[in-house]
Coordinates of C-alpha atoms and ligand atoms in Angstrom, one line a residue:
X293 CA 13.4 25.0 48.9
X294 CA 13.2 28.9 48.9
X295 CA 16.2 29.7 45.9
X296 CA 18.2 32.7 47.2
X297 CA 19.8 35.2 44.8
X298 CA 23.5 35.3 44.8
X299 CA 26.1 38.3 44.8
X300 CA 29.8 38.0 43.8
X301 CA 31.6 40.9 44.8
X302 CA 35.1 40.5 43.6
X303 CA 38.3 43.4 44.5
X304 CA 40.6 42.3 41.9
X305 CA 43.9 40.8 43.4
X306 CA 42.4 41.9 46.8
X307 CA 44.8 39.4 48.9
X308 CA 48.0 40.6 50.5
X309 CA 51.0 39.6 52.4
X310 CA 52.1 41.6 55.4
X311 CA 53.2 44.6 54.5
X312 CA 56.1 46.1 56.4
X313 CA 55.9 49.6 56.2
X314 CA 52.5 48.4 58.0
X315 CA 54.0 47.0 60.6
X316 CA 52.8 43.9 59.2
X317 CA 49.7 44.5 58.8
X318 CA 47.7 44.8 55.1
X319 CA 45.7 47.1 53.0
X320 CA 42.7 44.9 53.6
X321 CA 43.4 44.6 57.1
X322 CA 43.8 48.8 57.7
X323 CA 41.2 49.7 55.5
X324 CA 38.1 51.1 57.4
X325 CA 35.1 49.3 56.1
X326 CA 32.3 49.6 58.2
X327 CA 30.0 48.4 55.5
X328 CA 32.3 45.1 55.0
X329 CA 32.3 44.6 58.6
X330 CA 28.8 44.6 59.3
X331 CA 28.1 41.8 57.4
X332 CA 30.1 39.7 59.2
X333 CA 27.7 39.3 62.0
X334 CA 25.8 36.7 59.5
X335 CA 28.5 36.0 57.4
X336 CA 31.5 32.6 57.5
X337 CA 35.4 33.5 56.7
X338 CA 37.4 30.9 54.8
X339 CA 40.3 31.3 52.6
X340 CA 40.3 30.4 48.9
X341 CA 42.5 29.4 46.4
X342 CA 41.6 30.4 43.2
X343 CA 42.8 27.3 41.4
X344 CA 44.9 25.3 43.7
X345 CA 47.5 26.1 47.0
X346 CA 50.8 27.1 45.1
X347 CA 49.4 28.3 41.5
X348 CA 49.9 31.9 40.5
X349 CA 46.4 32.8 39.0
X350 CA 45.7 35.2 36.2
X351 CA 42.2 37.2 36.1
X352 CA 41.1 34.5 33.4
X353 CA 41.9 31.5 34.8
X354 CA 40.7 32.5 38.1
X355 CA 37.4 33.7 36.9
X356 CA 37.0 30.8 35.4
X357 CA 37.3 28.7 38.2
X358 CA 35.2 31.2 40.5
X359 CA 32.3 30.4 38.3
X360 CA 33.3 27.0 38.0
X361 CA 35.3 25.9 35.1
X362 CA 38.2 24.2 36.4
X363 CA 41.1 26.3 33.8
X364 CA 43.8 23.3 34.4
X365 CA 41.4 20.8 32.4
X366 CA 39.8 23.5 30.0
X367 CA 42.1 26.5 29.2
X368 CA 43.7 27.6 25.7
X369 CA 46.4 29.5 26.4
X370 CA 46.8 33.4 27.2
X371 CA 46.3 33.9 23.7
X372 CA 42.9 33.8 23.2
X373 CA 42.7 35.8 26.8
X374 CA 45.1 38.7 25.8
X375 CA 43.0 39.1 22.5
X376 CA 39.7 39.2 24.7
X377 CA 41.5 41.6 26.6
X378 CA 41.9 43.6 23.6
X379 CA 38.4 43.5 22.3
X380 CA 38.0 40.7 20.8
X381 CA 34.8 38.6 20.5
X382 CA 35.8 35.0 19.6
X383 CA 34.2 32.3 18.5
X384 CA 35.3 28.6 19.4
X385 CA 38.5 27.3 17.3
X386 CA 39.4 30.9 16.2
X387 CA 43.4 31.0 16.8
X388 CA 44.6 33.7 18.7
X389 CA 48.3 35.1 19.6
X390 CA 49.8 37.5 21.3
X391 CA 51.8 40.2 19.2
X392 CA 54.6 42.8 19.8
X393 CA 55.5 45.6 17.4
X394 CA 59.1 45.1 17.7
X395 CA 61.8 46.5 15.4
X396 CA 64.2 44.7 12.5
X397 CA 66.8 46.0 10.3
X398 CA 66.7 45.7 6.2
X399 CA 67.7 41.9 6.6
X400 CA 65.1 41.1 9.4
X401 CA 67.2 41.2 12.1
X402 CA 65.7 41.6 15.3
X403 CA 67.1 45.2 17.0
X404 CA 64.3 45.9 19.5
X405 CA 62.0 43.2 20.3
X406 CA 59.1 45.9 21.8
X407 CA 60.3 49.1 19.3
X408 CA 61.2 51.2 22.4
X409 CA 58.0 49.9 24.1
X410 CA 56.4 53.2 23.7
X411 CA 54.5 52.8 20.8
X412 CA 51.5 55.6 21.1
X413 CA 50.8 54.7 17.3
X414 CA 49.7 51.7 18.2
X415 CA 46.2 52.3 17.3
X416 CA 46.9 53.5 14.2
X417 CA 49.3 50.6 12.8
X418 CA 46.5 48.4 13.8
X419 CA 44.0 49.8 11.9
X420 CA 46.0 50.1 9.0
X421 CA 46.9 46.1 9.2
X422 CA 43.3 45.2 9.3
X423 CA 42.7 47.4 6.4
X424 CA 45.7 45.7 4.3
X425 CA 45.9 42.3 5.9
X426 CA 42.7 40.8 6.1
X427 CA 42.8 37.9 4.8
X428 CA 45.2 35.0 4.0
X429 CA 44.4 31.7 2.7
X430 CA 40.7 32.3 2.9
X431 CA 41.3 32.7 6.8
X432 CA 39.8 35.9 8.5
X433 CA 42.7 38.1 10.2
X434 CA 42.1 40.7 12.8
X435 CA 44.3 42.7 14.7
X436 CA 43.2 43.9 18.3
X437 CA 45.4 47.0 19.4
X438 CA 46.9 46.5 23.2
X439 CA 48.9 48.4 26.2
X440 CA 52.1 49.9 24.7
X441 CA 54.3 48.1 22.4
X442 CA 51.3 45.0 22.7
X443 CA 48.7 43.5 20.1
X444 CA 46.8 40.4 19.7
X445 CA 46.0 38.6 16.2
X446 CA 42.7 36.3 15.6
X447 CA 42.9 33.9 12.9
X448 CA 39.4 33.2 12.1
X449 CA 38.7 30.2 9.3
X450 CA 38.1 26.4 8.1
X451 CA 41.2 23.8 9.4
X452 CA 43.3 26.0 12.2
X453 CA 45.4 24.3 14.8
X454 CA 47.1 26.2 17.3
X455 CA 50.4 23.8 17.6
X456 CA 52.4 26.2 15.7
X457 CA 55.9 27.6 17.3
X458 CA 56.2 31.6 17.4
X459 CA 57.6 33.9 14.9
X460 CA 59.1 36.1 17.7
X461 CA 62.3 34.2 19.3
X462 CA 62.7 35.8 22.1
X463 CA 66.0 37.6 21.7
X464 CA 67.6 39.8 19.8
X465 CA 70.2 39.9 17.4
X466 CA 68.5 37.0 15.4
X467 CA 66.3 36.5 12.2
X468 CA 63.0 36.6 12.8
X469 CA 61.9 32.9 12.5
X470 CA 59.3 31.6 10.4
X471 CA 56.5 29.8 12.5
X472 CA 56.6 26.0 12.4
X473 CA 54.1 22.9 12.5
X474 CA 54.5 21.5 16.0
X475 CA 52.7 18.3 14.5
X476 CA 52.6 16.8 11.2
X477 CA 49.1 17.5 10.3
X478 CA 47.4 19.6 7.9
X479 CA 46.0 22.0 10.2
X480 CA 49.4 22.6 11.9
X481 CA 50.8 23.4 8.6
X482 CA 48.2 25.4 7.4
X483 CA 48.1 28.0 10.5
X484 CA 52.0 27.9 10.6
X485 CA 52.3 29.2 7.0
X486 CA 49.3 31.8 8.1
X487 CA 51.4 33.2 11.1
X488 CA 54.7 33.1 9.0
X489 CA 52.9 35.3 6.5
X490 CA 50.8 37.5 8.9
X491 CA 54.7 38.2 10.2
X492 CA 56.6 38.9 7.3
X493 CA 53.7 40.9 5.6
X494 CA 53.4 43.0 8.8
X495 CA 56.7 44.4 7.9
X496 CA 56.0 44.6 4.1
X497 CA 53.4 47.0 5.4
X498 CA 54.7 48.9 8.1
X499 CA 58.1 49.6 7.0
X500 CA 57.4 52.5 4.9
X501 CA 54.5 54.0 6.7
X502 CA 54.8 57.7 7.4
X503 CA 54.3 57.3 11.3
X504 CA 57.5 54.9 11.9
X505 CA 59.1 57.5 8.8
X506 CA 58.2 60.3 11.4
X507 CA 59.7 57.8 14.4
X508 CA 62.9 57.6 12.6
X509 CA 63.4 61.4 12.3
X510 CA 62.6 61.4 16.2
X511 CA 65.3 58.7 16.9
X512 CA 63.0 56.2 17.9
X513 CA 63.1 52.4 16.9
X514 CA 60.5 52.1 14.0
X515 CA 57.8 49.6 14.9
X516 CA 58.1 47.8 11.5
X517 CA 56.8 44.2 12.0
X518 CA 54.6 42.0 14.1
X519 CA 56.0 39.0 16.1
X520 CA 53.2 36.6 17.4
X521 CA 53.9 34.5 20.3
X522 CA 51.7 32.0 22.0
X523 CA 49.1 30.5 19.7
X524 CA 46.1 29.1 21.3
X525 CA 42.6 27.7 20.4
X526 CA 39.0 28.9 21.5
X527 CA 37.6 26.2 23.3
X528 CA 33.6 26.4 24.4
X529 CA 32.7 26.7 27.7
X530 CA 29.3 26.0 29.0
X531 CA 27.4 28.8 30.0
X532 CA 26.7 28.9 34.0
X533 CA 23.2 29.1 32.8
X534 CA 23.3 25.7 30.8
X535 CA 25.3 24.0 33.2
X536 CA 24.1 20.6 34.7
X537 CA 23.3 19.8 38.1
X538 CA 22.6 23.9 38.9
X539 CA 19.8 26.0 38.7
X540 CA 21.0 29.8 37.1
X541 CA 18.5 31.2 34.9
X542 CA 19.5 34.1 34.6
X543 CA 23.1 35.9 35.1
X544 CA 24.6 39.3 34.5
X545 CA 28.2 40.9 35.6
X546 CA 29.1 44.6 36.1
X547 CA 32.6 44.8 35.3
X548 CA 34.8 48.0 32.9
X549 CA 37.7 45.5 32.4
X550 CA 37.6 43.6 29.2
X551 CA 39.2 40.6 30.0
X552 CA 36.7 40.3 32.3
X553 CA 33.8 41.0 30.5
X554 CA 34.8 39.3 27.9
X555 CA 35.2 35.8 30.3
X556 CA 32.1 36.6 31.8
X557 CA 30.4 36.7 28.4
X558 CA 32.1 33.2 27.8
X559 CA 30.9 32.2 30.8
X560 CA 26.9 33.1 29.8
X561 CA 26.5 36.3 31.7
X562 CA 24.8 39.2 30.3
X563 CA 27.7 42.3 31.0
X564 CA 27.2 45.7 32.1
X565 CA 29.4 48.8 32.7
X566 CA 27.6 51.5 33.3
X567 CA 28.5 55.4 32.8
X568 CA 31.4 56.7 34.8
X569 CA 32.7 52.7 35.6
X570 CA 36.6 52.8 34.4
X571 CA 38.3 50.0 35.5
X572 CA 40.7 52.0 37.4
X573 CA 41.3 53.5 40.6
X574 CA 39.4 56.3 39.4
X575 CA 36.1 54.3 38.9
X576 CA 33.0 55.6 40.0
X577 CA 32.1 52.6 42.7
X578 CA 28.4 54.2 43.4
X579 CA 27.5 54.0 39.7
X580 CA 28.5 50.2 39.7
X581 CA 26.9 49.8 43.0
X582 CA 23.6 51.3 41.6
X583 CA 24.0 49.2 38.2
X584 CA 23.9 45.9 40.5
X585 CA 21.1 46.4 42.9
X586 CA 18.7 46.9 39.8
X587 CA 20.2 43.3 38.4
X588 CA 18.9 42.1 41.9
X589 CA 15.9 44.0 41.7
X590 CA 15.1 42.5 38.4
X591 CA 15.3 39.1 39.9
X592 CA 18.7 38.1 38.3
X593 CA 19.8 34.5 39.7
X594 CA 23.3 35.3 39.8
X595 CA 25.0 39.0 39.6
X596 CA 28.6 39.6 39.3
X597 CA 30.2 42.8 40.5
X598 CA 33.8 43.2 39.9
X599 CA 36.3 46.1 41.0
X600 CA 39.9 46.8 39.1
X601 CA 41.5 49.0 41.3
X602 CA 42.6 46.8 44.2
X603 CA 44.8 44.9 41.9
X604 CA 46.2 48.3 39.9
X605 CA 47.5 50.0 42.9
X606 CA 49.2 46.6 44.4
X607 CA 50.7 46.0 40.7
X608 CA 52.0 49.8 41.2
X609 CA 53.2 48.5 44.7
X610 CA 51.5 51.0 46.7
X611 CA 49.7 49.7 49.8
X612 CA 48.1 53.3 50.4
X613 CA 46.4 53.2 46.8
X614 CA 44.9 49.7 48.1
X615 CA 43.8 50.6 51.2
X616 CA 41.9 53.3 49.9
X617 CA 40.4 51.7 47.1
X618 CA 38.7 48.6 49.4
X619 CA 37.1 51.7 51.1
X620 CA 35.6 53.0 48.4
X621 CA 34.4 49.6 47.5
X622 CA 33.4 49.7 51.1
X623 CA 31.1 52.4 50.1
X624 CA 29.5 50.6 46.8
X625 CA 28.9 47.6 49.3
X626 CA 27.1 50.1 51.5
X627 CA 24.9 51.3 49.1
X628 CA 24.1 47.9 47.9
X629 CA 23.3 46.4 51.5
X630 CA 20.7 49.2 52.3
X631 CA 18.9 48.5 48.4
X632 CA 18.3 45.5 48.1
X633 CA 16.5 43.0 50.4
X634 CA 19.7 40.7 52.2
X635 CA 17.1 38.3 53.4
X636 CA 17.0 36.4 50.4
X637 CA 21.0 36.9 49.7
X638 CA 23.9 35.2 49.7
X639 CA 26.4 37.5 48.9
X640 CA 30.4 37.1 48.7
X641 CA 33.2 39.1 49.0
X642 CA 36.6 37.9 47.8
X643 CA 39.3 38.4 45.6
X644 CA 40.2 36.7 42.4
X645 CA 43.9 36.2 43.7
X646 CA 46.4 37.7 45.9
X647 CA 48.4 40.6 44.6
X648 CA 50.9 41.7 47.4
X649 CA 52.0 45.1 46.8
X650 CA 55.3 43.6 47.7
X651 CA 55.5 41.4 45.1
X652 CA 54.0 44.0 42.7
X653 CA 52.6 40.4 41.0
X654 CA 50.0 37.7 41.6
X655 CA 50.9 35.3 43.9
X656 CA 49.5 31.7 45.0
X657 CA 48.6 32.6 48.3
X658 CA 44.6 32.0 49.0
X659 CA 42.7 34.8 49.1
X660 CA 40.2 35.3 52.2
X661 CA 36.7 34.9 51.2
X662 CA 33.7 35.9 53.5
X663 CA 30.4 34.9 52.1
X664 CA 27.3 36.9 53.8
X665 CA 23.8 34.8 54.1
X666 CA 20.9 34.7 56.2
X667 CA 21.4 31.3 56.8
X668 CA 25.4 30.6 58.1
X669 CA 26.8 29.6 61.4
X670 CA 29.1 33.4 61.9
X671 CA 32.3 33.4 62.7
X672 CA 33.9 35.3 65.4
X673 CA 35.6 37.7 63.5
X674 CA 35.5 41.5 63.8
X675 CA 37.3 42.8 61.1
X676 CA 37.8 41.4 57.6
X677 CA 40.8 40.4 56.5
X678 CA 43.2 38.0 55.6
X679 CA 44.1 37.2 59.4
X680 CA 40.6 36.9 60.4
X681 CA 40.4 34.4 58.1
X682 CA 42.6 32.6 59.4
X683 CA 42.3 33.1 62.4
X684 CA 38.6 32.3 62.6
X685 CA 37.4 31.3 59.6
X686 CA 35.2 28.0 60.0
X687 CA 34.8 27.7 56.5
X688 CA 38.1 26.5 56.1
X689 CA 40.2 26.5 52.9
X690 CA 37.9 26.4 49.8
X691 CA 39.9 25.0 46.7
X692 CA 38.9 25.9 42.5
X693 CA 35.6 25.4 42.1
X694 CA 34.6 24.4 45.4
X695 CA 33.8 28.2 45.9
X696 CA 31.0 28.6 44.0
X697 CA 29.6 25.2 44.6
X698 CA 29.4 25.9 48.2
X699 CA 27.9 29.5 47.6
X700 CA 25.2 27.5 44.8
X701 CA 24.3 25.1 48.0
X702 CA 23.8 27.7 50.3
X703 CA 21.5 30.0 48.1
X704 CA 19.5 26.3 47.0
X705 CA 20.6 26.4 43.4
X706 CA 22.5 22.5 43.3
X707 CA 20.4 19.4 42.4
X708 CA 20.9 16.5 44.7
X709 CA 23.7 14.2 43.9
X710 CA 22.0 10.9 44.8
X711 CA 18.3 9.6 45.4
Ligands
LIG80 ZN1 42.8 39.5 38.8
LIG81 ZN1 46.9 41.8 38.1

């Protein structure tokens, strides 16, 4: 059997709902996409749901389950995600929590649980932790700075468990807890007396420092301590490249959002971003569009290509934001259909979830999916969108990892299950 190369083109949070302001209609449905539209003519719609009908995705779980981990067996927490998110590289069993600068008084009362949740300092507290706080009980400690008032801490050693409670409680007006052992062992223990101290050093170290000093004269909350929130555990996932039964030799992903780099790295993928590529509205779409036809071109199995900006303009609720963006992604799918040879492609368009710019959120709702090979039964559709999906999509309603199975069948990549 001839193998086919495969293409993932993924508009983050690209579903919607209809919108009324467009007469019911959606970004996705609105958006002129010639590009998009040509490929339907050899292409089936379905609808997919990420994980399951019903379950409100995030980016991480549902990239894991579009390359086809299944997150509600395998997934350790947001923890480990927010801190990959952030920057971090981690290794399996490294413990990893979310973190706010929030503000307490001289007897660790909790005044502000996010320090006026403009922290612009941020970077610079975070440096200055890693330089004094390193290290406790021989475990590695790393602080990865984040959006606003937002960190994430990695707790790197020998005998971590994450099944520790949080040093931040969730209200104000209250001591700042120390974390506890969720189970009587060891480990628990251990990492519990770790996060404790990581906390109550945090403010040993950022009380007096001259930037919350200068805060204080400005009338602004001092960001004096760290509260840590959500432990989890690294877990190892197969690479998409070792995986059994499938035949990916070779994988790469274009993406400028670190989250999703950083699951695509998990996941065994080489990751790109190339000049100009921003993760944003802004991005420059050609440059990605360029960066993945010469993957294809140098015989990658498997290439990712992944676009931010559909899911920033629905979380900022704007539908014209949206619309606009899928036609600049329009364009990058242009360029890439007249550079590399679609004959021997199987090449997807979809969404990681659905982000209404109604809801301003994700949502469960499937997302449509339209995958583009020389070798489908076409569907009647004209336009695509989420109706056409519906309305005529003979692929039906893909669940989890069903997705990718069906788009490793139809490029030859799955071993027979069976004699
Ligand atoms: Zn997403
Ligand atoms: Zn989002």
């Amino acid at each position: 059997m001839r193998k086919l190369q495969i293409l993932i083109v993924v508009a983050d949070g690209l579903g919607d709902r209809p919108v009324p302001q467009y007469g019911g209609a959606t970004p996705l449905e609105l958006a002129v996409k010639p590009n998009i539209n040509s490929l339907l003519r050899n292409a089936v719609l379905g609808l997919w749901d990420p994980i399951a009908p019903g379950i409100r995705p995030g980016s991480d779980t549902a990239h894991l389950s579009l390359f086809g981990e299944d997150p509600l067996k395998k997934y350790p927490g947001r923890g480990p995600f927010e801190a990959i998110g952030a920057g971090a590289e981690l290794k399996p069993g490294d413990i990893a929590l979310r973190g706010n600068f929030a503000t307490v008084d001289e007897n660790m009362v909790i005044l502000d649980r996010r320090a006026g949740r403009k922290v612009p300092e941020n970077k610079e507290f975070v440096e200055y932790l890693n330089s004094n706080l390193g290290e406790v009980e021989g475990a590695e400690v790393r602080f990865y700075s984040a959006t606003e008032h937002r960190l994430a801490v990695v707790i790197r050693g020998e005998g971590l468990s994450p099944e520790v409670t949080d040093t931040d409680p969730h209200e104000v007006g209250v001591k700042v807890p120390p974390s506890r052992p969720k189970v009587n062992t060891p480990e628990a223990e251990k990492t519990a007396r770790i996060v404790t101290e990581i906390t109550f050093r945090s403010h040993q170290l950022l009380k007096d420092h001259p930037l919350n000093k200068e805060r204080v004269k400005r009338g602004l909350p001092p960001a004096n301590i760290v509260l840590l929130r959500g432990a989890g555990q690294m877990v190892r996932y197969t690479p998409i490249t070792e995986r059994a039964g499938i035949k990916i030799e070779k994988a790469a992903a274009v993406s400028a959002t670190a989250m999703i780099k950083g699951v695509c790295r998990l996941l065994g993928m080489e990751v790109y971003t190339p000049l100009g590529a921003t993760g944003g509205v802004d991005t420059d779409v050609i440059a990605k569009a360029r960066r993945t036809v010469e993957l294809i071109k140098e015989g990658y199995d498997l290439v990712y290509l992944h676009f931010k900006g559909t899911d920033a303009a629905s979380h900022d609720g704007n539908p014209d934001l949206k619309k606009s963006f899928i036609e600049r992604v329009d364009e990058a799918i242009g360029y890439i259909v007249q550079n590399v040879d679609t004959g021997n492609l199987v090449m997807v368009f979809t969404g990681d979830h659905t982000t209404p710019v109604s809801v301003r959120d994700h949502t469960g709702d499937p997302v449509p999916v339209m995958i583009a090979a020389p070798n489908v039964f076409s569907d009647r559709a004209k336009n695509f969108s989420e109706r056409d999906a519906r309305l005529f999509g003979t692929l039906g309603r893909l669940r989890g990892n069903d997705l990718i199975r069906v788009v490793l069948d139809l490029a030859n990549r799955v071993e027979k299950f069976g004699a």
